[in-house]
mmCIF file of C-alpha atoms in Angstrom:
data_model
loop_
_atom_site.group_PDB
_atom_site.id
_atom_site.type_symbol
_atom_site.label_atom_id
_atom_site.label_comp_id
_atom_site.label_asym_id
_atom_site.label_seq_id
_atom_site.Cartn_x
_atom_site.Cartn_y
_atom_site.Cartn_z
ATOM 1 C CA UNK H 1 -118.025 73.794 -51.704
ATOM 2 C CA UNK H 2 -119.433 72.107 -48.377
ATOM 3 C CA UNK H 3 -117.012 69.916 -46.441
ATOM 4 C CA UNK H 4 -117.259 66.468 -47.453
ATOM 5 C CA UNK H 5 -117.464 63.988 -44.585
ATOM 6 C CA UNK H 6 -115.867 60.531 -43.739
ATOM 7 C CA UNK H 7 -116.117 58.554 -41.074
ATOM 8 C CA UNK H 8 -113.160 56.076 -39.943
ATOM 9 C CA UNK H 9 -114.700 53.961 -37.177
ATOM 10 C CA UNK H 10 -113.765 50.057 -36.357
ATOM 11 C CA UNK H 11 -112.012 47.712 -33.639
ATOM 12 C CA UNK H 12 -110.906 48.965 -30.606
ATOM 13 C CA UNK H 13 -108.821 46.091 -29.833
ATOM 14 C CA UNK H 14 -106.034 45.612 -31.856
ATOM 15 C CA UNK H 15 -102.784 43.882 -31.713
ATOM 16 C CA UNK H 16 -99.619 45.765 -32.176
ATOM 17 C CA UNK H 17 -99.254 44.174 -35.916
ATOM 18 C CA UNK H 18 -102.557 45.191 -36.176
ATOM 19 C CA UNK H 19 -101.701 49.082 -34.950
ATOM 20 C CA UNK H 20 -99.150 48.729 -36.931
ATOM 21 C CA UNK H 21 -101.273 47.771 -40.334
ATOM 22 C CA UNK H 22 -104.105 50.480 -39.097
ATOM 23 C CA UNK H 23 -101.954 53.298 -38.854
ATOM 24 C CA UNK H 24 -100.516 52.854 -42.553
ATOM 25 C CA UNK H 25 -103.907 52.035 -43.550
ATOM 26 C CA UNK H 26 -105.484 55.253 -42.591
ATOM 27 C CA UNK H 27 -102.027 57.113 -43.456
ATOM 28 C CA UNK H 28 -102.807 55.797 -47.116
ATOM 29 C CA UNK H 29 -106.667 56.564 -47.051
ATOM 30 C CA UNK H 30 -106.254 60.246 -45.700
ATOM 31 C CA UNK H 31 -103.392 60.916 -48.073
ATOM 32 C CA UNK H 32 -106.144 61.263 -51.151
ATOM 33 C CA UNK H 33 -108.348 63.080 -49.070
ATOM 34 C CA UNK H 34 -109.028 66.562 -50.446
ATOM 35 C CA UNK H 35 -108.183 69.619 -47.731
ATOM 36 C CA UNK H 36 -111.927 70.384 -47.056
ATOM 37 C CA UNK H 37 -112.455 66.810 -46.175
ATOM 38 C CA UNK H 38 -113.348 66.283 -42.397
ATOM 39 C CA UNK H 39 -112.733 63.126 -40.133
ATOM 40 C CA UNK H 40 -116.112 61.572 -38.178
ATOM 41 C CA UNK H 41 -115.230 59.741 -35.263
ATOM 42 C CA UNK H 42 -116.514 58.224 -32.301
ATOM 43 C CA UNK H 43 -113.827 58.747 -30.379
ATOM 44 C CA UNK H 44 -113.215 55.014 -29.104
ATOM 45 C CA UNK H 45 -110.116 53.109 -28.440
ATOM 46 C CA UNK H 46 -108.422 51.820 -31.197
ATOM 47 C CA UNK H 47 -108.851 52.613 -34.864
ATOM 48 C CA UNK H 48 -110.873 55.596 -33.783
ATOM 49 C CA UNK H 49 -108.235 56.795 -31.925
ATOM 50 C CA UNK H 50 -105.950 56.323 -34.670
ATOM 51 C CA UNK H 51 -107.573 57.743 -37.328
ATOM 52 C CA UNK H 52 -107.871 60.886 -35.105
ATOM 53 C CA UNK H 53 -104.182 61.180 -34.108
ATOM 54 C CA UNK H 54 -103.603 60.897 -37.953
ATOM 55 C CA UNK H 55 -105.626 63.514 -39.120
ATOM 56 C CA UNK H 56 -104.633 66.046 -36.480
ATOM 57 C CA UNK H 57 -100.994 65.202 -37.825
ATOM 58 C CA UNK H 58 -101.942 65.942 -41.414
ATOM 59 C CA UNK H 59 -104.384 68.982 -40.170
ATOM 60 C CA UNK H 60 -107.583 67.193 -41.325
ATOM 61 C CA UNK H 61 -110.101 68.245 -39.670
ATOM 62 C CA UNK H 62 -112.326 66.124 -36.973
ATOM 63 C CA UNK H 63 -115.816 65.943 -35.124
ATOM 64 C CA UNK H 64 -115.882 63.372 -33.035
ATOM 65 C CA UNK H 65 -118.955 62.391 -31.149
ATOM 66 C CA UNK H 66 -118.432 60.787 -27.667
ATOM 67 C CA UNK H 67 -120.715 58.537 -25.988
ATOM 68 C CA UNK H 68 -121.538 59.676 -21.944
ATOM 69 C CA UNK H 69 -122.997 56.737 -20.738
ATOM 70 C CA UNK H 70 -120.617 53.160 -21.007
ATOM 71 C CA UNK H 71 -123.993 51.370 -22.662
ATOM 72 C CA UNK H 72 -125.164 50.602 -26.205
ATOM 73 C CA UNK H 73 -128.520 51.950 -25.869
ATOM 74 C CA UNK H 74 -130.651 53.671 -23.714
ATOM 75 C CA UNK H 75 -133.345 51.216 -23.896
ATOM 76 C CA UNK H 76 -130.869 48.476 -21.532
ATOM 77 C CA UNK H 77 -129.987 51.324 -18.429
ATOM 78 C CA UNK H 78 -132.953 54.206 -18.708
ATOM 79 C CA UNK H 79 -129.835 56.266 -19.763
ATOM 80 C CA UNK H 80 -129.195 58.554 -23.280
ATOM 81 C CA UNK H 81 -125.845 59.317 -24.796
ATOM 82 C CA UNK H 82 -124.860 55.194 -25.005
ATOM 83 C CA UNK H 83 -122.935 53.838 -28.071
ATOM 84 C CA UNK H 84 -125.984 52.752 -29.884
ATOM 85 C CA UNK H 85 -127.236 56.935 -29.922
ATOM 86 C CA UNK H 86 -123.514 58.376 -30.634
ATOM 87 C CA UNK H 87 -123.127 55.551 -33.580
ATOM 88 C CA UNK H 88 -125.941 56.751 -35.318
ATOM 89 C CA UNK H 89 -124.648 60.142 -34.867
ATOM 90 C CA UNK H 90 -121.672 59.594 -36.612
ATOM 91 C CA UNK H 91 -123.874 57.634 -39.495
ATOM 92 C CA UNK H 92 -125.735 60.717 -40.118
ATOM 93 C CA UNK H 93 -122.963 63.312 -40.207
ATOM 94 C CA UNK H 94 -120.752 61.496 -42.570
ATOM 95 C CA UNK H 95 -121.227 60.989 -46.019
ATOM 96 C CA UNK H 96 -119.055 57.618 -45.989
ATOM 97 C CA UNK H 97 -118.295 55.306 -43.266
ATOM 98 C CA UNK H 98 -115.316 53.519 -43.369
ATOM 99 C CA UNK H 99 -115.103 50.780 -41.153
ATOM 100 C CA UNK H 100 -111.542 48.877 -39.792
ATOM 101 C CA UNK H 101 -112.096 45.082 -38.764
ATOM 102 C CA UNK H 102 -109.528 43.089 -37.113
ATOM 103 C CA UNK H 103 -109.031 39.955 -38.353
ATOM 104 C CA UNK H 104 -110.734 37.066 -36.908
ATOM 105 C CA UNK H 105 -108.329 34.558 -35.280
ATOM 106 C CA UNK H 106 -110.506 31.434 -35.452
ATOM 107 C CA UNK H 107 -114.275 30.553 -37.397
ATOM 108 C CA UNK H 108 -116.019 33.636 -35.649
ATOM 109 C CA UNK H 109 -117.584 35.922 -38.013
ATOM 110 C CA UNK H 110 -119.288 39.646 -37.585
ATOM 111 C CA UNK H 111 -122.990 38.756 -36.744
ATOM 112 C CA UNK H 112 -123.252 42.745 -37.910
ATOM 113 C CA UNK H 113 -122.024 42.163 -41.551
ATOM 114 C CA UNK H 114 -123.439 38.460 -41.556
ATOM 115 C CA UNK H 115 -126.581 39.977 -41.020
ATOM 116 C CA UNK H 116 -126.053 42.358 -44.011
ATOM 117 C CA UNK H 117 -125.060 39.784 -45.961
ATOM 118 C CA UNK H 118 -121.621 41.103 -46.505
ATOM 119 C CA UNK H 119 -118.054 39.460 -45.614
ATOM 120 C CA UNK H 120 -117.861 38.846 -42.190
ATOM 121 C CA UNK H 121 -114.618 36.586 -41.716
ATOM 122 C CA UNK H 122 -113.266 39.320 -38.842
ATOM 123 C CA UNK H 123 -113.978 40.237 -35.642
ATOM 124 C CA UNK H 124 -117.367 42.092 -34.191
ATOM 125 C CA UNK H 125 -117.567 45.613 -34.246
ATOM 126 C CA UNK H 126 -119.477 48.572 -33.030
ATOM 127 C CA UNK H 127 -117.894 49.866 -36.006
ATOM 128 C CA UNK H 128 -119.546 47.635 -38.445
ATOM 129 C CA UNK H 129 -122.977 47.748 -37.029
ATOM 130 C CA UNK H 130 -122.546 51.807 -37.685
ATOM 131 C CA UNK H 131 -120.635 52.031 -41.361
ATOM 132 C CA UNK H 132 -124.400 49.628 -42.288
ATOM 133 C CA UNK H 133 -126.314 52.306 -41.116
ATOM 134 C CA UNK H 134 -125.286 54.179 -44.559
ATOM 135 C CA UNK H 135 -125.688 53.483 -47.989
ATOM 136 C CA UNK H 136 -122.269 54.318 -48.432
ATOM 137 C CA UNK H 137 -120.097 52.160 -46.302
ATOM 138 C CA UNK H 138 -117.434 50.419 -46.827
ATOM 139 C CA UNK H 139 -115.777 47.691 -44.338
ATOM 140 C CA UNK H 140 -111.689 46.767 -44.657
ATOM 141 C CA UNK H 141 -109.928 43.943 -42.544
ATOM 142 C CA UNK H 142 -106.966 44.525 -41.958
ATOM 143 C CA UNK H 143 -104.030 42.400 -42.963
ATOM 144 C CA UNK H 144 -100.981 42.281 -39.589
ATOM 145 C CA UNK H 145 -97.811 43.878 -40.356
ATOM 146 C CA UNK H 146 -95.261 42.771 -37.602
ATOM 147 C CA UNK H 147 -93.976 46.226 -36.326
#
């Protein structure tokens, strides 16, 4: 049986309620996951980060894919390896793409899942512009739990 593969990508900046909420979150999500299964990431702050300390504690599996440049895409700086290139990475390795929103705090919505024409009552993420690269996608906001 090939390894299936799921991504857990979303917002970097988080609260502590919102750590707090992400970690069980992901706890909850990996818990179902069958041994084979491996963890996509890309490596960035937050529930990236998370989602990899997680599954090394449960001994999932993970290939992360780092950007090496601090741009979105190469077309801005002259320069490969920005967030843009390692997002689609991670979109074509995985199978699903979960992405973690933080909740928005005021009216601002996700112009990435506006423009998909999905709920976007959360805060912008890299990590919603990459789980609509795939078919299969799914995108959670999460709901603070004071720690």
């Amino acid at each position: 049986m090939s390894n299936v593969k799921i991504a857990i990508v979303g917002a970097s900046v988080l609260t502590s309620a919102e750590i707090y909420a992400a970690r069980a979150l992901i706890r909850k999500i990996m818990s179902t996951w069958h041994k084979d299964t491996v963890l996509v990431s890309g490596g960035a702050e937050g529930i990236d980060s998370i989602a990899e300390s997680i599954a090394i504690s449960l001994g999932i599996k993970c290939e992360i894919f780092r950007p090496t440049v601090n741009a979105w895409q190469r077309g801005l700086t002259g320069a490969q390896g920005g967030y843009q290139e390692r997002n689609l990475k991670i979109a074509q390795a995985a199978n699903h793409i979960i992405c973690i929103a933080a909740p928005s705090t005021d009216s601002v919505e996700c112009v990435h899942c506006y423009k998909a024409d999905k709920p976007a009552k959360h805060r912008k993420s890299g990590g919603c512009w990459t789980a609509h690269q795939k078919r299969h996608s799914s995108v959670l906001v999460l709901t603070p739990i004071p720690a």
